[in-house]
Amino acid sequence: GKVIIVTGASSGIGEKTALALFDKYESQKDYSPAYAVYSEWGFTNQTVKRICKHFGSVDKAVLILERNPYELMNVGGIGFKTIDAKALENGIAANDKRRVRAFVMDYFDNLTMSGSSWTSISNLTGFLNKEIFDCDIEDTIDWVANSGLFIVKAVNGVERVTRASDYQDEKDIAKDL
């Protein structure tokens, strides 16, 4: 809900006191529903607290794990390999759409780390065919083309793909130069 802090000489508590009370509340928040679910996946209590803070609530953190554990890749310190191993151990199929999409995002993370931001659609599909047995390539490429997360362009007759965020970063850098 909304919190109203009344400051000044009239009534209420000061900002410092209010913030101290919020900190005390936060430190005593009941994380047990998240601890129960996440401990089955092998997460430490400290990591569970970090996940809950990232998503803004215990309930949302629990929902994320149930709905799509790969969304945990957005939490600092949790990469694809970590969550993928746990997801596979907990019954996510190797060709599950959620896993394939996270795999594609990780593929672009690694591509960017190696100094490149583009790849061809044929390289991406070849990589998926090699790495994920029975992957629905058509659905995945359709997602890449239509999710808004990627830019697909023909360059010298070759369909190439990059993350939209990388594309925008490169455009901004080129503009600044």
mmCIF file of N, CA and C in Angstrom, residues 49-159:
data_model
loop_
_atom_site.group_PDB
_atom_site.id
_atom_site.type_symbol
_atom_site.label_atom_id
_atom_site.label_comp_id
_atom_site.label_asym_id
_atom_site.label_seq_id
_atom_site.Cartn_x
_atom_site.Cartn_y
_atom_site.Cartn_z
ATOM 1 N N LYS A 49 16.229 -14.156 -0.250
ATOM 2 C CA LYS A 49 15.936 -12.766 0.136
ATOM 3 C C LYS A 49 16.241 -11.820 -1.019
ATOM 4 N N ARG A 50 17.366 -12.044 -1.684
ATOM 5 C CA ARG A 50 17.760 -11.201 -2.816
ATOM 6 C C ARG A 50 16.724 -11.310 -3.943
ATOM 7 N N ILE A 51 16.245 -12.535 -4.193
ATOM 8 C CA ILE A 51 15.231 -12.755 -5.230
ATOM 9 C C ILE A 51 13.935 -12.028 -4.862
ATOM 10 N N CYS A 52 13.507 -12.154 -3.612
ATOM 11 C CA CYS A 52 12.275 -11.494 -3.161
ATOM 12 C C CYS A 52 12.389 -9.979 -3.286
ATOM 13 N N LYS A 53 13.540 -9.436 -2.909
ATOM 14 C CA LYS A 53 13.733 -7.983 -3.031
ATOM 15 C C LYS A 53 13.717 -7.564 -4.497
ATOM 16 N N HIS A 54 14.329 -8.364 -5.355
ATOM 17 C CA HIS A 54 14.355 -8.032 -6.782
ATOM 18 C C HIS A 54 12.945 -7.951 -7.361
ATOM 19 N N PHE A 55 12.102 -8.921 -7.015
ATOM 20 C CA PHE A 55 10.750 -8.968 -7.568
ATOM 21 C C PHE A 55 9.729 -8.190 -6.739
ATOM 22 N N GLY A 56 10.148 -7.683 -5.589
ATOM 23 C CA GLY A 56 9.289 -6.795 -4.802
ATOM 24 C C GLY A 56 8.382 -7.464 -3.797
ATOM 25 N N SER A 57 8.291 -8.788 -3.805
ATOM 26 C CA SER A 57 7.465 -9.469 -2.806
ATOM 27 C C SER A 57 7.776 -10.959 -2.773
ATOM 28 N N VAL A 58 7.456 -11.554 -1.641
ATOM 29 C CA VAL A 58 7.620 -12.995 -1.471
ATOM 30 C C VAL A 58 6.679 -13.731 -2.423
ATOM 31 N N ASP A 59 5.423 -13.278 -2.488
ATOM 32 C CA ASP A 59 4.430 -13.945 -3.340
ATOM 33 C C ASP A 59 4.848 -13.927 -4.807
ATOM 34 N N LYS A 60 5.351 -12.789 -5.280
ATOM 35 C CA LYS A 60 5.763 -12.702 -6.679
ATOM 36 C C LYS A 60 6.966 -13.602 -6.934
ATOM 37 N N ALA A 61 7.905 -13.670 -5.984
ATOM 38 C CA ALA A 61 9.081 -14.533 -6.143
ATOM 39 C C ALA A 61 8.661 -15.994 -6.259
ATOM 40 N N VAL A 62 7.685 -16.403 -5.462
ATOM 41 C CA VAL A 62 7.183 -17.780 -5.519
ATOM 42 C C VAL A 62 6.496 -18.020 -6.863
ATOM 43 N N LEU A 63 5.693 -17.068 -7.307
ATOM 44 C CA LEU A 63 4.992 -17.179 -8.588
ATOM 45 C C LEU A 63 5.977 -17.298 -9.751
ATOM 46 N N ILE A 64 7.046 -16.506 -9.714
ATOM 47 C CA ILE A 64 8.057 -16.532 -10.781
ATOM 48 C C ILE A 64 8.671 -17.925 -10.880
ATOM 49 N N LEU A 65 9.028 -18.503 -9.754
ATOM 50 C CA LEU A 65 9.641 -19.840 -9.771
ATOM 51 C C LEU A 65 8.686 -20.861 -10.368
ATOM 52 N N GLU A 66 7.407 -20.741 -10.045
ATOM 53 C CA GLU A 66 6.414 -21.682 -10.571
ATOM 54 C C GLU A 66 6.117 -21.424 -12.051
ATOM 55 N N ARG A 67 6.037 -20.148 -12.437
ATOM 56 C CA ARG A 67 5.642 -19.784 -13.798
ATOM 57 C C ARG A 67 6.792 -19.951 -14.795
ATOM 58 N N ASN A 68 7.957 -19.369 -14.462
ATOM 59 C CA ASN A 68 9.101 -19.442 -15.366
ATOM 60 C C ASN A 68 10.385 -19.196 -14.587
ATOM 61 N N PRO A 69 11.018 -20.259 -14.107
ATOM 62 C CA PRO A 69 12.230 -20.087 -13.296
ATOM 63 C C PRO A 69 13.348 -19.363 -14.034
ATOM 64 N N TYR A 70 13.300 -19.355 -15.352
ATOM 65 C CA TYR A 70 14.349 -18.683 -16.118
ATOM 66 C C TYR A 70 14.292 -17.163 -15.970
ATOM 67 N N GLU A 71 13.172 -16.632 -15.466
ATOM 68 C CA GLU A 71 13.105 -15.201 -15.186
ATOM 69 C C GLU A 71 14.085 -14.810 -14.076
ATOM 70 N N LEU A 72 14.567 -15.790 -13.335
ATOM 71 C CA LEU A 72 15.556 -15.516 -12.288
ATOM 72 C C LEU A 72 16.884 -15.046 -12.869
ATOM 73 N N MET A 73 17.068 -15.223 -14.176
ATOM 74 C CA MET A 73 18.285 -14.724 -14.826
ATOM 75 C C MET A 73 18.373 -13.201 -14.736
ATOM 76 N N ASN A 74 17.254 -12.539 -14.450
ATOM 77 C CA ASN A 74 17.249 -11.080 -14.302
ATOM 78 C C ASN A 74 17.743 -10.628 -12.937
ATOM 79 N N VAL A 75 17.920 -11.570 -12.018
ATOM 80 C CA VAL A 75 18.416 -11.258 -10.681
ATOM 81 C C VAL A 75 19.939 -11.333 -10.723
ATOM 82 N N GLY A 76 20.592 -10.306 -10.240
ATOM 83 C CA GLY A 76 22.054 -10.291 -10.235
ATOM 84 C C GLY A 76 22.637 -11.523 -9.561
ATOM 85 N N GLY A 77 23.629 -12.115 -10.190
ATOM 86 C CA GLY A 77 24.310 -13.271 -9.612
ATOM 87 C C GLY A 77 23.695 -14.611 -9.975
ATOM 88 N N ILE A 78 22.579 -14.610 -10.685
ATOM 89 C CA ILE A 78 21.960 -15.870 -11.112
ATOM 90 C C ILE A 78 22.003 -15.901 -12.636
ATOM 91 N N GLY A 79 22.888 -16.726 -13.157
ATOM 92 C CA GLY A 79 23.025 -16.838 -14.600
ATOM 93 C C GLY A 79 22.274 -18.022 -15.163
ATOM 94 N N PHE A 80 22.336 -18.152 -16.475
ATOM 95 C CA PHE A 80 21.637 -19.233 -17.156
ATOM 96 C C PHE A 80 22.082 -20.600 -16.658
ATOM 97 N N LYS A 81 23.387 -20.813 -16.542
ATOM 98 C CA LYS A 81 23.879 -22.138 -16.154
ATOM 99 C C LYS A 81 23.353 -22.548 -14.785
ATOM 100 N N THR A 82 23.333 -21.612 -13.852
ATOM 101 C CA THR A 82 22.852 -21.912 -12.498
ATOM 102 C C THR A 82 21.388 -22.311 -12.520
ATOM 103 N N ILE A 83 20.556 -21.469 -13.114
ATOM 104 C CA ILE A 83 19.118 -21.751 -13.088
ATOM 105 C C ILE A 83 18.783 -22.924 -13.998
ATOM 106 N N ASP A 84 19.520 -23.088 -15.086
ATOM 107 C CA ASP A 84 19.238 -24.195 -16.001
ATOM 108 C C ASP A 84 19.473 -25.539 -15.331
ATOM 109 N N ALA A 85 20.574 -25.661 -14.622
ATOM 110 C CA ALA A 85 20.858 -26.924 -13.924
ATOM 111 C C ALA A 85 19.747 -27.238 -12.925
ATOM 112 N N LYS A 86 19.317 -26.228 -12.177
ATOM 113 C CA LYS A 86 18.257 -26.435 -11.188
ATOM 114 C C LYS A 86 16.923 -26.751 -11.868
ATOM 115 N N ALA A 87 16.630 -26.075 -12.976
ATOM 116 C CA ALA A 87 15.365 -26.297 -13.684
ATOM 117 C C ALA A 87 15.301 -27.711 -14.254
ATOM 118 N N LEU A 88 16.406 -28.148 -14.861
ATOM 119 C CA LEU A 88 16.430 -29.504 -15.413
ATOM 120 C C LEU A 88 16.280 -30.547 -14.309
ATOM 121 N N GLU A 89 16.919 -30.309 -13.168
ATOM 122 C CA GLU A 89 16.797 -31.229 -12.022
ATOM 123 C C GLU A 89 15.366 -31.276 -11.502
ATOM 124 N N ASN A 90 14.628 -30.180 -11.680
ATOM 125 C CA ASN A 90 13.278 -30.088 -11.140
ATOM 126 C C ASN A 90 12.192 -30.303 -12.187
ATOM 127 N N GLY A 91 12.540 -30.987 -13.279
ATOM 128 C CA GLY A 91 11.520 -31.454 -14.203
ATOM 129 C C GLY A 91 11.248 -30.616 -15.438
ATOM 130 N N ILE A 92 11.976 -29.534 -15.638
ATOM 131 C CA ILE A 92 11.794 -28.760 -16.874
ATOM 132 C C ILE A 92 12.421 -29.577 -18.013
ATOM 133 N N ALA A 93 11.678 -29.763 -19.085
ATOM 134 C CA ALA A 93 12.184 -30.540 -20.226
ATOM 135 C C ALA A 93 13.274 -29.755 -20.950
ATOM 136 N N ALA A 94 14.214 -30.470 -21.534
ATOM 137 C CA ALA A 94 15.335 -29.841 -22.241
ATOM 138 C C ALA A 94 14.858 -28.975 -23.400
ATOM 139 N N ASN A 95 13.719 -29.317 -23.997
ATOM 140 C CA ASN A 95 13.217 -28.525 -25.119
ATOM 141 C C ASN A 95 12.020 -27.644 -24.730
ATOM 142 N N ASP A 96 11.812 -27.444 -23.430
ATOM 143 C CA ASP A 96 10.745 -26.567 -22.941
ATOM 144 C C ASP A 96 10.928 -25.165 -23.534
ATOM 145 N N LYS A 97 9.854 -24.570 -23.987
ATOM 146 C CA LYS A 97 9.891 -23.255 -24.637
ATOM 147 C C LYS A 97 10.569 -22.213 -23.733
ATOM 148 N N ARG A 98 10.298 -22.260 -22.426
ATOM 149 C CA ARG A 98 10.907 -21.296 -21.503
ATOM 150 C C ARG A 98 12.426 -21.465 -21.473
ATOM 151 N N ARG A 99 12.880 -22.714 -21.495
ATOM 152 C CA ARG A 99 14.319 -22.986 -21.483
ATOM 153 C C ARG A 99 14.962 -22.535 -22.791
ATOM 154 N N VAL A 100 14.322 -22.824 -23.906
ATOM 155 C CA VAL A 100 14.874 -22.467 -25.215
ATOM 156 C C VAL A 100 15.020 -20.950 -25.320
ATOM 157 N N ARG A 101 14.015 -20.222 -24.866
ATOM 158 C CA ARG A 101 14.078 -18.760 -24.939
ATOM 159 C C ARG A 101 15.177 -18.211 -24.026
ATOM 160 N N ALA A 102 15.314 -18.782 -22.848
ATOM 161 C CA ALA A 102 16.395 -18.362 -21.948
ATOM 162 C C ALA A 102 17.748 -18.712 -22.552
ATOM 163 N N PHE A 103 17.801 -19.840 -23.227
ATOM 164 C CA PHE A 103 19.018 -20.282 -23.897
ATOM 165 C C PHE A 103 19.423 -19.272 -24.981
ATOM 166 N N VAL A 104 18.441 -18.781 -25.723
ATOM 167 C CA VAL A 104 18.709 -17.776 -26.759
ATOM 168 C C VAL A 104 19.229 -16.491 -26.114
ATOM 169 N N MET A 105 18.620 -16.066 -25.012
ATOM 170 C CA MET A 105 19.089 -14.857 -24.327
ATOM 171 C C MET A 105 20.528 -15.049 -23.843
ATOM 172 N N ASP A 106 20.822 -16.225 -23.303
ATOM 173 C CA ASP A 106 22.185 -16.520 -22.849
ATOM 174 C C ASP A 106 23.150 -16.559 -24.028
ATOM 175 N N TYR A 107 22.708 -17.081 -25.162
ATOM 176 C CA TYR A 107 23.519 -17.127 -26.378
ATOM 177 C C TYR A 107 23.956 -15.709 -26.760
ATOM 178 N N PHE A 108 23.018 -14.756 -26.684
ATOM 179 C CA PHE A 108 23.356 -13.376 -27.016
ATOM 180 C C PHE A 108 24.213 -12.718 -25.935
ATOM 181 N N ASP A 109 24.011 -13.094 -24.674
ATOM 182 C CA ASP A 109 24.904 -12.594 -23.616
ATOM 183 C C ASP A 109 26.342 -13.005 -23.921
ATOM 184 N N ASN A 110 26.517 -14.275 -24.259
ATOM 185 C CA ASN A 110 27.864 -14.792 -24.562
ATOM 186 C C ASN A 110 28.426 -14.172 -25.832
ATOM 187 N N LEU A 111 27.574 -13.965 -26.817
ATOM 188 C CA LEU A 111 28.005 -13.339 -28.065
ATOM 189 C C LEU A 111 28.528 -11.925 -27.779
ATOM 190 N N THR A 112 27.777 -11.179 -26.979
ATOM 191 C CA THR A 112 28.165 -9.819 -26.631
ATOM 192 C C THR A 112 29.474 -9.814 -25.837
ATOM 193 N N MET A 113 29.612 -10.759 -24.911
ATOM 194 C CA MET A 113 30.842 -10.842 -24.102
ATOM 195 C C MET A 113 32.061 -11.149 -24.972
ATOM 196 N N SER A 114 31.842 -11.821 -26.085
ATOM 197 C CA SER A 114 32.960 -12.153 -26.974
ATOM 198 C C SER A 114 33.243 -11.027 -27.972
ATOM 199 N N GLY A 115 32.475 -9.916 -27.864
ATOM 200 C CA GLY A 115 32.760 -8.755 -28.682
ATOM 201 C C GLY A 115 31.913 -8.615 -29.931
ATOM 202 N N SER A 116 30.915 -9.451 -30.086
ATOM 203 C CA SER A 116 30.046 -9.375 -31.257
ATOM 204 C C SER A 116 28.614 -9.188 -30.786
ATOM 205 N N SER A 117 27.832 -8.476 -31.571
ATOM 206 C CA SER A 117 26.443 -8.294 -31.163
ATOM 207 C C SER A 117 25.458 -8.878 -32.169
ATOM 208 N N TRP A 118 25.946 -9.297 -33.325
ATOM 209 C CA TRP A 118 25.097 -9.836 -34.378
ATOM 210 C C TRP A 118 25.442 -11.295 -34.652
ATOM 211 N N THR A 119 24.463 -12.032 -35.118
ATOM 212 C CA THR A 119 24.699 -13.359 -35.676
ATOM 213 C C THR A 119 23.679 -13.556 -36.790
ATOM 214 N N SER A 120 23.945 -14.523 -37.627
ATOM 215 C CA SER A 120 22.963 -14.809 -38.681
ATOM 216 C C SER A 120 21.890 -15.732 -38.114
ATOM 217 N N ILE A 121 20.729 -15.662 -38.708
ATOM 218 C CA ILE A 121 19.639 -16.564 -38.310
ATOM 219 C C ILE A 121 20.092 -18.012 -38.506
ATOM 220 N N SER A 122 20.829 -18.276 -39.583
ATOM 221 C CA SER A 122 21.270 -19.659 -39.834
ATOM 222 C C SER A 122 22.264 -20.120 -38.767
ATOM 223 N N ASN A 123 23.144 -19.244 -38.282
ATOM 224 C CA ASN A 123 24.049 -19.626 -37.178
ATOM 225 C C ASN A 123 23.257 -19.916 -35.913
ATOM 226 N N LEU A 124 22.264 -19.077 -35.642
ATOM 227 C CA LEU A 124 21.438 -19.270 -34.447
ATOM 228 C C LEU A 124 20.669 -20.585 -34.532
ATOM 229 N N THR A 125 20.033 -20.862 -35.657
ATOM 230 C CA THR A 125 19.274 -22.112 -35.786
ATOM 231 C C THR A 125 20.210 -23.319 -35.748
ATOM 232 N N GLY A 126 21.379 -23.206 -36.349
ATOM 233 C CA GLY A 126 22.352 -24.301 -36.286
ATOM 234 C C GLY A 126 22.783 -24.578 -34.865
ATOM 235 N N PHE A 127 23.020 -23.518 -34.099
ATOM 236 C CA PHE A 127 23.417 -23.657 -32.702
ATOM 237 C C PHE A 127 22.303 -24.314 -31.886
ATOM 238 N N LEU A 128 21.072 -23.864 -32.107
ATOM 239 C CA LEU A 128 19.940 -24.456 -31.388
ATOM 240 C C LEU A 128 19.771 -25.930 -31.741
ATOM 241 N N ASN A 129 19.870 -26.267 -33.028
ATOM 242 C CA ASN A 129 19.751 -27.669 -33.447
ATOM 243 C C ASN A 129 20.811 -28.540 -32.791
ATOM 244 N N LYS A 130 22.016 -27.991 -32.657
ATOM 245 C CA LYS A 130 23.127 -28.747 -32.075
ATOM 246 C C LYS A 130 22.995 -28.887 -30.557
ATOM 247 N N GLU A 131 22.515 -27.837 -29.901
ATOM 248 C CA GLU A 131 22.528 -27.787 -28.433
ATOM 249 C C GLU A 131 21.256 -28.281 -27.757
ATOM 250 N N ILE A 132 20.102 -28.143 -28.416
ATOM 251 C CA ILE A 132 18.835 -28.511 -27.781
ATOM 252 C C ILE A 132 18.107 -29.512 -28.652
ATOM 253 N N PHE A 133 18.073 -30.753 -28.199
ATOM 254 C CA PHE A 133 17.419 -31.825 -28.934
ATOM 255 C C PHE A 133 15.929 -31.524 -29.057
ATOM 256 N N ASP A 134 15.406 -31.715 -30.251
ATOM 257 C CA ASP A 134 13.972 -31.581 -30.510
ATOM 258 C C ASP A 134 13.432 -30.197 -30.173
ATOM 259 N N CYS A 135 14.234 -29.181 -30.451
ATOM 260 C CA CYS A 135 13.822 -27.793 -30.229
ATOM 261 C C CYS A 135 12.875 -27.371 -31.342
ATOM 262 N N ASP A 136 11.826 -26.644 -30.999
ATOM 263 C CA ASP A 136 10.900 -26.130 -32.001
ATOM 264 C C ASP A 136 11.521 -24.873 -32.614
ATOM 265 N N ILE A 137 12.324 -25.086 -33.650
ATOM 266 C CA ILE A 137 13.077 -24.000 -34.282
ATOM 267 C C ILE A 137 12.140 -22.934 -34.842
ATOM 268 N N GLU A 138 11.084 -23.370 -35.526
ATOM 269 C CA GLU A 138 10.154 -22.421 -36.148
ATOM 270 C C GLU A 138 9.540 -21.497 -35.098
ATOM 271 N N ASP A 139 9.073 -22.060 -33.984
ATOM 272 C CA ASP A 139 8.483 -21.265 -32.910
ATOM 273 C C ASP A 139 9.523 -20.312 -32.316
ATOM 274 N N THR A 140 10.742 -20.795 -32.144
ATOM 275 C CA THR A 140 11.790 -19.978 -31.544
ATOM 276 C C THR A 140 12.156 -18.801 -32.441
ATOM 277 N N ILE A 141 12.323 -19.046 -33.729
ATOM 278 C CA ILE A 141 12.670 -17.968 -34.653
ATOM 279 C C ILE A 141 11.501 -16.983 -34.778
ATOM 280 N N ASP A 142 10.272 -17.493 -34.730
ATOM 281 C CA ASP A 142 9.097 -16.619 -34.733
ATOM 282 C C ASP A 142 9.119 -15.716 -33.497
ATOM 283 N N TRP A 143 9.467 -16.280 -32.333
ATOM 284 C CA TRP A 143 9.580 -15.494 -31.098
ATOM 285 C C TRP A 143 10.676 -14.441 -31.237
ATOM 286 N N VAL A 144 11.830 -14.835 -31.794
ATOM 287 C CA VAL A 144 12.931 -13.891 -31.998
ATOM 288 C C VAL A 144 12.467 -12.737 -32.894
ATOM 289 N N ALA A 145 11.753 -13.052 -33.936
ATOM 290 C CA ALA A 145 11.326 -12.031 -34.898
ATOM 291 C C ALA A 145 10.216 -11.127 -34.365
ATOM 292 N N ASN A 146 9.392 -11.637 -33.443
ATOM 293 C CA ASN A 146 8.195 -10.900 -33.037
ATOM 294 C C ASN A 146 8.115 -10.489 -31.566
ATOM 295 N N SER A 147 9.087 -10.854 -30.764
ATOM 296 C CA SER A 147 9.010 -10.557 -29.333
ATOM 297 C C SER A 147 9.302 -9.106 -29.000
ATOM 298 N N GLY A 148 9.954 -8.400 -29.916
ATOM 299 C CA GLY A 148 10.373 -7.037 -29.616
ATOM 300 C C GLY A 148 11.713 -6.979 -28.897
ATOM 301 N N LEU A 149 12.235 -8.136 -28.550
ATOM 302 C CA LEU A 149 13.520 -8.202 -27.844
ATOM 303 C C LEU A 149 14.702 -8.217 -28.806
ATOM 304 N N PHE A 150 14.431 -8.467 -30.082
ATOM 305 C CA PHE A 150 15.495 -8.613 -31.081
ATOM 306 C C PHE A 150 15.180 -7.772 -32.308
ATOM 307 N N ILE A 151 16.231 -7.494 -33.065
ATOM 308 C CA ILE A 151 16.102 -6.836 -34.362
ATOM 309 C C ILE A 151 16.616 -7.831 -35.401
ATOM 310 N N VAL A 152 15.812 -8.093 -36.413
ATOM 311 C CA VAL A 152 16.223 -8.966 -37.515
ATOM 312 C C VAL A 152 16.297 -8.099 -38.763
ATOM 313 N N LYS A 153 17.483 -8.110 -39.412
ATOM 314 C CA LYS A 153 17.683 -7.300 -40.625
ATOM 315 C C LYS A 153 18.479 -8.099 -41.637
ATOM 316 N N ALA A 154 18.169 -7.854 -42.891
ATOM 317 C CA ALA A 154 18.972 -8.448 -43.956
ATOM 318 C C ALA A 154 20.175 -7.538 -44.195
ATOM 319 N N VAL A 155 21.375 -8.107 -44.094
ATOM 320 C CA VAL A 155 22.613 -7.374 -44.340
ATOM 321 C C VAL A 155 23.391 -8.145 -45.398
ATOM 322 N N ASN A 156 23.589 -7.513 -46.547
ATOM 323 C CA ASN A 156 24.270 -8.171 -47.672
ATOM 324 C C ASN A 156 23.638 -9.519 -48.009
ATOM 325 N N GLY A 157 22.316 -9.572 -47.996
ATOM 326 C CA GLY A 157 21.594 -10.782 -48.364
ATOM 327 C C GLY A 157 21.526 -11.845 -47.280
ATOM 328 N N VAL A 158 22.050 -11.552 -46.086
ATOM 329 C CA VAL A 158 22.023 -12.520 -44.987
ATOM 330 C C VAL A 158 21.144 -11.968 -43.869
ATOM 331 N N GLU A 159 20.169 -12.779 -43.440
ATOM 332 C CA GLU A 159 19.331 -12.348 -42.321
ATOM 333 C C GLU A 159 20.141 -12.451 -41.036
#
